CSV table of C-alpha atoms and ligand atoms in Angstrom, one decimal:
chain,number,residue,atom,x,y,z
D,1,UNK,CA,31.5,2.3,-6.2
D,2,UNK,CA,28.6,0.6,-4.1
D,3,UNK,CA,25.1,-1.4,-6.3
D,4,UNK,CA,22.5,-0.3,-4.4
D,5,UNK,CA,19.2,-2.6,-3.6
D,6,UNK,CA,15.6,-1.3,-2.0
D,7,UNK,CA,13.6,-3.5,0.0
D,8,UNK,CA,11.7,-0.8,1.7
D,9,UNK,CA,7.9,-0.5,1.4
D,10,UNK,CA,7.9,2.2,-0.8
D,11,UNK,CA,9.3,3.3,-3.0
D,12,UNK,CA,9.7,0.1,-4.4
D,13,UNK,CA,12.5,-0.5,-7.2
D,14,UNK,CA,11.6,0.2,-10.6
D,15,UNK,CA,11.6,-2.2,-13.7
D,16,UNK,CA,13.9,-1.3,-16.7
D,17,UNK,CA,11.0,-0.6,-18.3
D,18,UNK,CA,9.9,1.2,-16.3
D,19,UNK,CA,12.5,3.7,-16.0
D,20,UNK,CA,12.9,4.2,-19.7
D,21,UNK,CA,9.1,4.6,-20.1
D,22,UNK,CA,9.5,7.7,-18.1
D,23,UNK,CA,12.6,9.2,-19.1
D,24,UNK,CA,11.2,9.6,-22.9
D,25,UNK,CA,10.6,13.1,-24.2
D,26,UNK,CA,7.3,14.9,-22.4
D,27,UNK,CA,4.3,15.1,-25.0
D,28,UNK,CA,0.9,17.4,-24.2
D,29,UNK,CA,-1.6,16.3,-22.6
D,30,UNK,CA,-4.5,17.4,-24.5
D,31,UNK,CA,-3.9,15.4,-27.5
D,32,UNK,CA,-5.3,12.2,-29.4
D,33,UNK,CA,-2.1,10.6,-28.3
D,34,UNK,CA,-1.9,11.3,-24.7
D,35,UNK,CA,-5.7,10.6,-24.4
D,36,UNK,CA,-5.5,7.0,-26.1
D,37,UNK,CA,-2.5,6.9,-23.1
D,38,UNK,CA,-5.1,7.2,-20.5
D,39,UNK,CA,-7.7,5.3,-22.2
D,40,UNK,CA,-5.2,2.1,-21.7
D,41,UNK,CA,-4.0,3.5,-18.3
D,42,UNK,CA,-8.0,3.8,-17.5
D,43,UNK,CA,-8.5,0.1,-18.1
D,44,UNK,CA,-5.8,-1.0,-16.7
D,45,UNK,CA,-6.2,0.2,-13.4
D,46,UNK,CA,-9.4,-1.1,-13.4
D,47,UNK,CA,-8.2,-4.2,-13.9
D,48,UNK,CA,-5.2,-3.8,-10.8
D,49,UNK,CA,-8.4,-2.6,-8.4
D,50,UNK,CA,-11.2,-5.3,-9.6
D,51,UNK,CA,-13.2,-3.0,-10.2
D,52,UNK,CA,-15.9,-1.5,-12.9
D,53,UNK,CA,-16.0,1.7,-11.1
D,54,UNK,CA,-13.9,4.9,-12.4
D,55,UNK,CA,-10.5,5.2,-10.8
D,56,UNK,CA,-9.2,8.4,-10.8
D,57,UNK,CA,-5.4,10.0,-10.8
D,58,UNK,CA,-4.2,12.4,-8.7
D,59,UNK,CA,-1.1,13.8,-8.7
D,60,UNK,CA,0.1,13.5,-5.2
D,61,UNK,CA,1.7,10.9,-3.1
D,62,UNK,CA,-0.9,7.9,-1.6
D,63,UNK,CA,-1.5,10.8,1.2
D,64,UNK,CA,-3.5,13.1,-1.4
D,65,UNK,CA,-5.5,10.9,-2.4
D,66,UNK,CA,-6.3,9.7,1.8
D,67,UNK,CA,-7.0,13.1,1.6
D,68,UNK,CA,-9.6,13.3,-1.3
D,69,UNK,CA,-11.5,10.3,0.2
D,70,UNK,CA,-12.6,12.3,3.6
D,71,UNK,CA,-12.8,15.7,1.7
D,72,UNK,CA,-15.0,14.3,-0.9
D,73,UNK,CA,-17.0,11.6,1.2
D,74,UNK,CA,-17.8,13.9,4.6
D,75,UNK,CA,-18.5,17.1,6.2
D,76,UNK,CA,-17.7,19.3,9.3
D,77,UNK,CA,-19.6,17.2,12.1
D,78,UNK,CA,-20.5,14.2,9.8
D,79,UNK,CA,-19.1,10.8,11.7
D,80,UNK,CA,-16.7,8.4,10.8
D,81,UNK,CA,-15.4,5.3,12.5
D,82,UNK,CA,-11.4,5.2,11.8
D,83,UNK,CA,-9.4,1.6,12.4
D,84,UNK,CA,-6.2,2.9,13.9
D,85,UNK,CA,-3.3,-0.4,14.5
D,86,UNK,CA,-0.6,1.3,13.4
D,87,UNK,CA,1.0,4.9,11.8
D,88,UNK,CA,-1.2,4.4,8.6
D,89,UNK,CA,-4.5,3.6,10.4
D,90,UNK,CA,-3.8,6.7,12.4
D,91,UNK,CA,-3.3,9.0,9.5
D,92,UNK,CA,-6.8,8.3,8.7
D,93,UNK,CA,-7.6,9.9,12.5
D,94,UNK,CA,-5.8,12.9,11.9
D,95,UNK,CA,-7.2,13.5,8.2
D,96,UNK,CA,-10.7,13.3,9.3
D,97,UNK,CA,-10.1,15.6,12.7
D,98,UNK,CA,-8.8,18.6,10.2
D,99,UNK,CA,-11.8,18.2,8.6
D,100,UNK,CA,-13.7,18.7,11.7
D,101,UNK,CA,-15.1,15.1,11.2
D,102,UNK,CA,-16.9,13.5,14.8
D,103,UNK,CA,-14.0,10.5,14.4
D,104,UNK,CA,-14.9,7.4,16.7
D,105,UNK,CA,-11.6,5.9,16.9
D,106,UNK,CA,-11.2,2.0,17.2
D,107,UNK,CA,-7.9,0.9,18.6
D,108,UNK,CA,-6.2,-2.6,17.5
D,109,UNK,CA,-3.2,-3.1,19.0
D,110,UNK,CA,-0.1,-3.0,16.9
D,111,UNK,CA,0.9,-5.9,15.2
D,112,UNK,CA,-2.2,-7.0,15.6
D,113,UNK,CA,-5.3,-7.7,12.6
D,114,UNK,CA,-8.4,-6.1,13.4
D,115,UNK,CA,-11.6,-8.0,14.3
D,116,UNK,CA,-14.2,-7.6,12.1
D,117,UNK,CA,-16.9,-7.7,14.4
D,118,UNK,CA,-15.7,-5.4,16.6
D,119,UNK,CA,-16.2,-3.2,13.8
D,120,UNK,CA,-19.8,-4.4,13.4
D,121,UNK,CA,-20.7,-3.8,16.9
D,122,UNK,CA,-18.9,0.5,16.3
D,123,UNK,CA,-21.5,0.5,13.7
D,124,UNK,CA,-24.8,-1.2,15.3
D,125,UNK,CA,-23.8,0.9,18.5
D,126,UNK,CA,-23.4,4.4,16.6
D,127,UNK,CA,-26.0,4.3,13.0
D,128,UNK,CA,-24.5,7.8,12.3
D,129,UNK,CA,-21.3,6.6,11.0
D,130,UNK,CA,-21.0,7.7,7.8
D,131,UNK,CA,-17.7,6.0,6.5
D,132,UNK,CA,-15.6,3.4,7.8
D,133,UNK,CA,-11.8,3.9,7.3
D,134,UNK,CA,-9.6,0.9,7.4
D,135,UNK,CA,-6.0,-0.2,5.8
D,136,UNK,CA,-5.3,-3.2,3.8
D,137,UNK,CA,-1.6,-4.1,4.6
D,138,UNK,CA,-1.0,-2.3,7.3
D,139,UNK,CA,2.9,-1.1,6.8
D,140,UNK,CA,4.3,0.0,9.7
D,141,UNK,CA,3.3,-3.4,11.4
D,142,UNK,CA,3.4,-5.3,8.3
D,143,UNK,CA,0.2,-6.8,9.0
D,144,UNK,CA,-3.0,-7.4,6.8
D,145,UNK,CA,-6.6,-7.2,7.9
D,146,UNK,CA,-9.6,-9.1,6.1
D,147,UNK,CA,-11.3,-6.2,3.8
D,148,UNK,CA,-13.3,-9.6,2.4
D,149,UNK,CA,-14.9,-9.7,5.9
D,150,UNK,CA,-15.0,-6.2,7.0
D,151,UNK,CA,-16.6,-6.0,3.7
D,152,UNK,CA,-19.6,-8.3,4.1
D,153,UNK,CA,-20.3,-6.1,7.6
D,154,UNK,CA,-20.0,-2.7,6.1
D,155,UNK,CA,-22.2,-3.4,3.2
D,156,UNK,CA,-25.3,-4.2,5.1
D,157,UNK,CA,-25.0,-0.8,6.6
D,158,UNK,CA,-25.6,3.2,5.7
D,159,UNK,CA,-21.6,3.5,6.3
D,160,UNK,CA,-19.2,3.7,3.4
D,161,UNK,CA,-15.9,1.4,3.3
D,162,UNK,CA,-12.9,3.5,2.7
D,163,UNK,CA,-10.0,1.2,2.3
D,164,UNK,CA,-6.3,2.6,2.4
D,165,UNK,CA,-4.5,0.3,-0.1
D,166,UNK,CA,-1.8,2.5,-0.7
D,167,UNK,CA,0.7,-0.5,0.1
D,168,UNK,CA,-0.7,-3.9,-1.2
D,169,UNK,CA,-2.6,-3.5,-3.9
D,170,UNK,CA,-0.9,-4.9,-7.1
D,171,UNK,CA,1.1,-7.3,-4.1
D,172,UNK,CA,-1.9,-9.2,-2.6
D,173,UNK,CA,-5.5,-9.6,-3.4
D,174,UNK,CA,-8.2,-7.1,-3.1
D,175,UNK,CA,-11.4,-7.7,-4.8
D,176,UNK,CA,-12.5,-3.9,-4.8
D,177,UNK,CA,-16.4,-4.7,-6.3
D,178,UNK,CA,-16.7,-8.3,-5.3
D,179,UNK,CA,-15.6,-7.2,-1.2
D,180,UNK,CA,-17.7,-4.2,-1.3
D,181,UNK,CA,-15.5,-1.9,-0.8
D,182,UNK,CA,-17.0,1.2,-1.8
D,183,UNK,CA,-13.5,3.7,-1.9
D,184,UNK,CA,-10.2,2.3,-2.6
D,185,UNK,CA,-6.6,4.4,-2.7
D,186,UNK,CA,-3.4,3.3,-3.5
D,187,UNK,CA,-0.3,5.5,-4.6
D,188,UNK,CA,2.2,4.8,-7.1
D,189,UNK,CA,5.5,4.2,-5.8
D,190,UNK,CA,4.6,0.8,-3.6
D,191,UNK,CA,2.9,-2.5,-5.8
D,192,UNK,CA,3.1,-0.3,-8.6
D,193,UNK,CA,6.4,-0.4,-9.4
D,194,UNK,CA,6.6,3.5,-10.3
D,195,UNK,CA,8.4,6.4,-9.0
D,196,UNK,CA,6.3,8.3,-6.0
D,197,UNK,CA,3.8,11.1,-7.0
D,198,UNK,CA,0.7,9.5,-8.1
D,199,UNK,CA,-2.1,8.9,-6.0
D,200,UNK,CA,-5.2,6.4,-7.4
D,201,UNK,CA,-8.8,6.8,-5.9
D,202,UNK,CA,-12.2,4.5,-6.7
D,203,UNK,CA,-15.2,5.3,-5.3
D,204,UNK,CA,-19.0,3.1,-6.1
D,205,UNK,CA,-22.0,4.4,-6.8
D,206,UNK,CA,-23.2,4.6,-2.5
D,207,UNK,CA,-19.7,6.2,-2.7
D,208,UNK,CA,-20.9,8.6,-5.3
D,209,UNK,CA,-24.1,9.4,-3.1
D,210,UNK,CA,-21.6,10.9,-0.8
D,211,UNK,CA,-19.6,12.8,-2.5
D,212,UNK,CA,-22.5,14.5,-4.0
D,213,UNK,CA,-23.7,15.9,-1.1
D,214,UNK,CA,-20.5,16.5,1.0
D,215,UNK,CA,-19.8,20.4,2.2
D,216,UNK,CA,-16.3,20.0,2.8
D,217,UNK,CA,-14.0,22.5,1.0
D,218,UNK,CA,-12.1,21.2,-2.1
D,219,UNK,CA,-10.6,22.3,-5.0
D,220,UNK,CA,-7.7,20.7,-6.6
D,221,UNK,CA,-9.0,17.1,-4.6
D,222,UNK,CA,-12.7,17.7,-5.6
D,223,UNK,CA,-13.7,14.2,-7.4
D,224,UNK,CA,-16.3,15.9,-9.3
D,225,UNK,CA,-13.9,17.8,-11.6
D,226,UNK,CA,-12.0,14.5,-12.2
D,227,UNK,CA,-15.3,12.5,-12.7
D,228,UNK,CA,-16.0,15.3,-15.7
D,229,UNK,CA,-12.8,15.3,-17.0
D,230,UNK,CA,-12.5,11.8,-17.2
D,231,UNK,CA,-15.9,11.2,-18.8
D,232,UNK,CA,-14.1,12.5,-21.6
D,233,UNK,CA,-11.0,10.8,-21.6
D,234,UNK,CA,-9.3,14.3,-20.1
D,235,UNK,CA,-8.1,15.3,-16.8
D,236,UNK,CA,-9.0,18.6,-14.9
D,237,UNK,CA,-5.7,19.7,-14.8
D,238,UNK,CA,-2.2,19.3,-16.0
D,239,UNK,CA,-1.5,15.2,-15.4
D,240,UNK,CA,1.9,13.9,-14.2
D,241,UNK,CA,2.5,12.6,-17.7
D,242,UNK,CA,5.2,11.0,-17.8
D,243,UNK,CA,4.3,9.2,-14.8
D,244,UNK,CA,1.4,8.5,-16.4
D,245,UNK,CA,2.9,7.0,-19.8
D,246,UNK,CA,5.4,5.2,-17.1
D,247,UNK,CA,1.9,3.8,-15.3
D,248,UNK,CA,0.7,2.6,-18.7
D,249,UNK,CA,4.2,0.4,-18.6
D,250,UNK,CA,3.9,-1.1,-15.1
D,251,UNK,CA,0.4,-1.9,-15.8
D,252,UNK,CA,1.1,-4.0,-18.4
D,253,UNK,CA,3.9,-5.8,-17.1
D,254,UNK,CA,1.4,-7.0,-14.4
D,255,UNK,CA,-1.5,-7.6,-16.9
D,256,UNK,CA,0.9,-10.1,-19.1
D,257,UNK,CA,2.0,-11.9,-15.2
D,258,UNK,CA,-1.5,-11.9,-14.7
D,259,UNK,CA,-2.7,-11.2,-10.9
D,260,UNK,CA,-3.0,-14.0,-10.0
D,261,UNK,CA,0.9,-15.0,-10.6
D,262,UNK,CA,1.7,-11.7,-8.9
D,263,UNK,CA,0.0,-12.3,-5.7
D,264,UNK,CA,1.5,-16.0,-5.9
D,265,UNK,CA,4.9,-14.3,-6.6
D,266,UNK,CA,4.6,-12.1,-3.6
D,267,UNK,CA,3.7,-15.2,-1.3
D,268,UNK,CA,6.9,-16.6,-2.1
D,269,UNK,CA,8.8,-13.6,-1.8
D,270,UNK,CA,7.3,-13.4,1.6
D,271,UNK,CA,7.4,-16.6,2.6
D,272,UNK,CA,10.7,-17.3,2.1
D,273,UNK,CA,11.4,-13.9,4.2
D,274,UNK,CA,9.6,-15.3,7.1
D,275,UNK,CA,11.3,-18.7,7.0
D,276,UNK,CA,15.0,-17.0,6.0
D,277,UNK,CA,14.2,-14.6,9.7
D,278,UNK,CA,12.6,-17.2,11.6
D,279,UNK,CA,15.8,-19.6,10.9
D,280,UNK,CA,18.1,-17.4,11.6
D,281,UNK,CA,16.4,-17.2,15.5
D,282,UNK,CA,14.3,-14.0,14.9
D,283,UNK,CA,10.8,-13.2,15.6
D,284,UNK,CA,7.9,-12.0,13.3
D,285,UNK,CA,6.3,-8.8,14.6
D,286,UNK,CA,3.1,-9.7,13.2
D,287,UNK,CA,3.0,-13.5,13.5
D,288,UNK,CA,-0.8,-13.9,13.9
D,289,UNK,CA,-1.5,-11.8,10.4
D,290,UNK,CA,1.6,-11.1,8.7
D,291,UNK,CA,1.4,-9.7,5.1
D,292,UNK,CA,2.8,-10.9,2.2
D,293,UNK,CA,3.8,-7.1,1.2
D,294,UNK,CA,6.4,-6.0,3.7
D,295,UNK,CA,7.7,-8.1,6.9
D,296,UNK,CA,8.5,-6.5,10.2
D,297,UNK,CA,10.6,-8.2,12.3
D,298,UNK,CA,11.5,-7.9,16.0
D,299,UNK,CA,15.1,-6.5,17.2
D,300,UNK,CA,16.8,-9.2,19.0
D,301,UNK,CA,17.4,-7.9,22.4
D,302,UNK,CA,20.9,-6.6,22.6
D,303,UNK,CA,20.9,-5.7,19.3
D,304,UNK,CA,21.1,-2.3,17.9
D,305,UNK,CA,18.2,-1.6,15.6
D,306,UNK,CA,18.8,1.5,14.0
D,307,UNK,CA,22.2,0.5,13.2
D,308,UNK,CA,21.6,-2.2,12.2
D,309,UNK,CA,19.5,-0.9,9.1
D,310,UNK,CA,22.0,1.9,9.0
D,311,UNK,CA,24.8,-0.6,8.8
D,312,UNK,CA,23.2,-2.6,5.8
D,313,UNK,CA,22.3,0.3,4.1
D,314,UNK,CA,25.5,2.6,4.1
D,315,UNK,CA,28.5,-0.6,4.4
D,316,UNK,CA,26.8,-2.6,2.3
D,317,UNK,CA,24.0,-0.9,0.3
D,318,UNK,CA,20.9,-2.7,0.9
D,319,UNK,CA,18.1,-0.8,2.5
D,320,UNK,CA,15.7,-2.1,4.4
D,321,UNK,CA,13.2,-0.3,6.8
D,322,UNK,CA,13.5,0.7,10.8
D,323,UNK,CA,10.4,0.6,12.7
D,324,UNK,CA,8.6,4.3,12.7
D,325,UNK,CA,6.5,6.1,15.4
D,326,UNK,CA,6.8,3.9,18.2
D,327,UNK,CA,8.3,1.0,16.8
D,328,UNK,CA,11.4,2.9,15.7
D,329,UNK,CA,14.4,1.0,17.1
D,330,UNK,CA,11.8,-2.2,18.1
D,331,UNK,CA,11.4,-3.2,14.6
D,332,UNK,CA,12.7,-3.3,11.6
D,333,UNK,CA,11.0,-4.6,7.7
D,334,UNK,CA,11.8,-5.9,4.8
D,335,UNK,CA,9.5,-5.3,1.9
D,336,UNK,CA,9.3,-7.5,-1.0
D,337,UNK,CA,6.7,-5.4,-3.0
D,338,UNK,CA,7.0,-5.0,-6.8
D,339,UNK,CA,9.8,-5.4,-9.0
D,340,UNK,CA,11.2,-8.0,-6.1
D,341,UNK,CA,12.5,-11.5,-6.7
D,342,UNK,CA,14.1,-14.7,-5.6
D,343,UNK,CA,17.5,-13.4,-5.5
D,344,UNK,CA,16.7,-9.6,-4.2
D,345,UNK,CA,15.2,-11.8,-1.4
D,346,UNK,CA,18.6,-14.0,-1.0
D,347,UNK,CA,20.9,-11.2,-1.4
D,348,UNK,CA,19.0,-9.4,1.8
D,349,UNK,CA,18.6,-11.9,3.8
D,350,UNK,CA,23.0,-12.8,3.2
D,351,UNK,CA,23.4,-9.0,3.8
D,352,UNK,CA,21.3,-9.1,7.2
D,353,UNK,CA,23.0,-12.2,8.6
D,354,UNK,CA,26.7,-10.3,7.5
D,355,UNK,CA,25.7,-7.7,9.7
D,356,UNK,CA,23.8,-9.5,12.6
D,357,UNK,CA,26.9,-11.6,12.5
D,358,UNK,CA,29.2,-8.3,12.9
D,359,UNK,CA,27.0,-6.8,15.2
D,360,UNK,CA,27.4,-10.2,17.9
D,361,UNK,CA,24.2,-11.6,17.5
D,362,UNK,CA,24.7,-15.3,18.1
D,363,UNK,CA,23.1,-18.0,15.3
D,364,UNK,CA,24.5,-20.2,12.2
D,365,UNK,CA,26.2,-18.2,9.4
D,366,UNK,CA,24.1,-19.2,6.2
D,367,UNK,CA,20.6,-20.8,7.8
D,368,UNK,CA,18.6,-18.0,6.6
D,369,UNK,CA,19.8,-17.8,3.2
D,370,UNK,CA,19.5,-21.5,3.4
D,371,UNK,CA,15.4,-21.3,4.7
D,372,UNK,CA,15.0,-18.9,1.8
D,373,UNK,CA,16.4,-20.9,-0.5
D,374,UNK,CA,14.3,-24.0,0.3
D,375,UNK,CA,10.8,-22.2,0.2
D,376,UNK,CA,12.3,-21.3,-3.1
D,377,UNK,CA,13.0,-24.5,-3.8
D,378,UNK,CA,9.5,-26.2,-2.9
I,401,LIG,C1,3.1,4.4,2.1
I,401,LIG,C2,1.8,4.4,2.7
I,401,LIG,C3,1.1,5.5,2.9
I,401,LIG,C4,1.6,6.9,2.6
I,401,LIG,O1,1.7,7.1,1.3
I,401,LIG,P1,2.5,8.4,0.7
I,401,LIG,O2,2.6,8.0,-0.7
I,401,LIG,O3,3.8,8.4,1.4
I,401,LIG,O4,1.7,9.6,0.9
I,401,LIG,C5,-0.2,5.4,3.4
I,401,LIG,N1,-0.7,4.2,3.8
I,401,LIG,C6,0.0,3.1,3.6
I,401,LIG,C7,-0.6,1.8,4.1
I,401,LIG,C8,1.3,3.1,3.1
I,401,LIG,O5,2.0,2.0,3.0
């Protein structure tokens, strides 16, 4: 026998709740009961994304619905500007070349926030960009840029901001309306605290303008249908349901915390991560603008990386995350997104200092566990 823990940025682990939310027998979906369902979920969600505009639910990972934003917002040889500073930024890139989009790419280096007004002077230099695409928490760094800002620039412009909140929102703030961001998506299985295979999408009224007009081939993604649908309290096609009555679950749990005590929550979480790795002689990966959704930490030279989250996972059943593309071996993260608390911090930070510990990496048995506990303690 082995307990099992997740700190990986998705999927996240999944409140009691939760679970049993999901696991109840399947009811139809077009009936007075699933649509009052939806009519909750509906509000809900609005109230996750801070936002009076529809959001919509697709049934695909956070990807689908990346996928629906271009599709819907832009056609062949239309131009978008995409913020690429890690493997999430550069999904955006290779979503809008297989839609033939013209995609100006702008480069931040990894580990790094972008600069807002680098990001004003893309869009003063080239007025055809259509739709800017940026990330919130950026995972595979573990950093998070200023929507607020990149907000207050975009708005003042033709361009659309398309915002990949996929990880983050439901962890850290992100004022959809009041930041002017014009297309939000998130997925299920990250701040949600839900199993993988939803995909959220929110789009304003310039948004709208957009998707309107776009010639780019859709079907199942094609916003319109959902936009119908959902004027009626129904959805275009068959729902994940139970996924759906599970969402309805989550969201309250986070509506009765309140958002404000979850983002507070997931400070802490976070900050005692950075203090626990920073004790134990470690360095942040992203120290300038680390996020308080997952936190990627450096591989101490000498150290194995890979087996070191192999070693935590399979001797000791806590999984954590390697670095992926070219971080993979550099870095490795720990997420602390969701149903993640005090003592799921603790228990991972004691399991990575058993294992750094085994694995000859020299420091004082105990001092992160002790860091975390004192941020805990403040
Ligand atoms: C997880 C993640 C994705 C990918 O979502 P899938 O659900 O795996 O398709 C995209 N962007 C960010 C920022 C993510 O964290």
């Amino acid at each position: 026998m082995k307990k099992k823990y997740l700190l990986t940025p998705g999927p996240t682990p999944l409140p009691p709740e939760v679970c049993a939310a999901q696991a109840q027998p399947i009811i139809h979906h077009r009936t007075p009961q699933f649509q009052a369902i939806l009519k909750e979920v509906s509000q809900g969600l609005k109230y996750v994304f801070q936002t009076e505009n529809d959001v919509f639910i697709l049934a695909s990972s956070g990807t689908g619905a990346m996928e629906a934003a271009v599709a819907n917002l832009l056609s062949a040889a239309d131009t978008a500007l995409t913020v690429e500073g890690g493997k999430f930024g550069q999904r955006w890139t290779e979503i809008c070349q297989s839609y033939n989009i013209n995609t100006e790419v702008l480069s931040v280096e990894w580990g790094r926030a972008v600069e807002p007004k680098k990001i004003e002077e893309r869009l003063k230099a080239n007025p055809k960009i259509k739709a800017v695409f940026t990330t919130l928490c950026e995972t595979s760094t573990g950093v998070v840029n200023d929507i607020e800002a990149i907000g207050k620039i975009v708005k003042d412009t033709p361009a659309v901001l398309v915002v990949d909140a996929i990880s983050g929102l439901g962890a850290i703030d992100l004022k959809t309306d009041a930041w002017f961001c014009d297309v939000v998506v998130s997925g299920s299985q990250k701040g949600l605290m839900l199993p993988p295979g939803l995909g959220f999408i929110s789009l304003s009224p310039k948004a709208w303008k957009l998707v309107e007009s776009s010639r780019s081939p859709r079907y199942y993604f094609d916003l319109r249908k959902a936009k119908k649908a959902q004027d009626k309290t129904d959805t275009p096609f068959t729902p994940a349901i139970n996924l759906i009555i599970a969402l309805n679950e989550s969201l309250k749990m986070i509506k009765e915390d309140g958002l404000a005590n979850v983002f507070l929550r997931h400070k802490k979480m976070a900050d005692a991560t950075r203090e626990a790795v920073k004790a134990i002689g470690l360095e942040l990966f992203a120290p300038t603008a680390p996020s308080d959704v997952v936190t990627a930490i450096k591989v101490p030279k000498d150290i194995d990386g890979e087996k070191l989250v192999k070693t935590m996972r399979d001797t000791y059943g806590v999984t954590i995350a390697g670095g992926q593309a070219e971080l993979k071996g550099k870095i490795f993260r720990i997420a602390h997104m969701g149903y993640i608390e005090e003592f799921d911090i603790i228990l991972c930070i004691s399991c990575l200092e058993k294992v750094l510990f085994q694995m000859g990496y020299k420091f004082q048995l105990g001092i992160g566990v002790r860091a975390a506990e004192e941020v805990f303690l403040r």
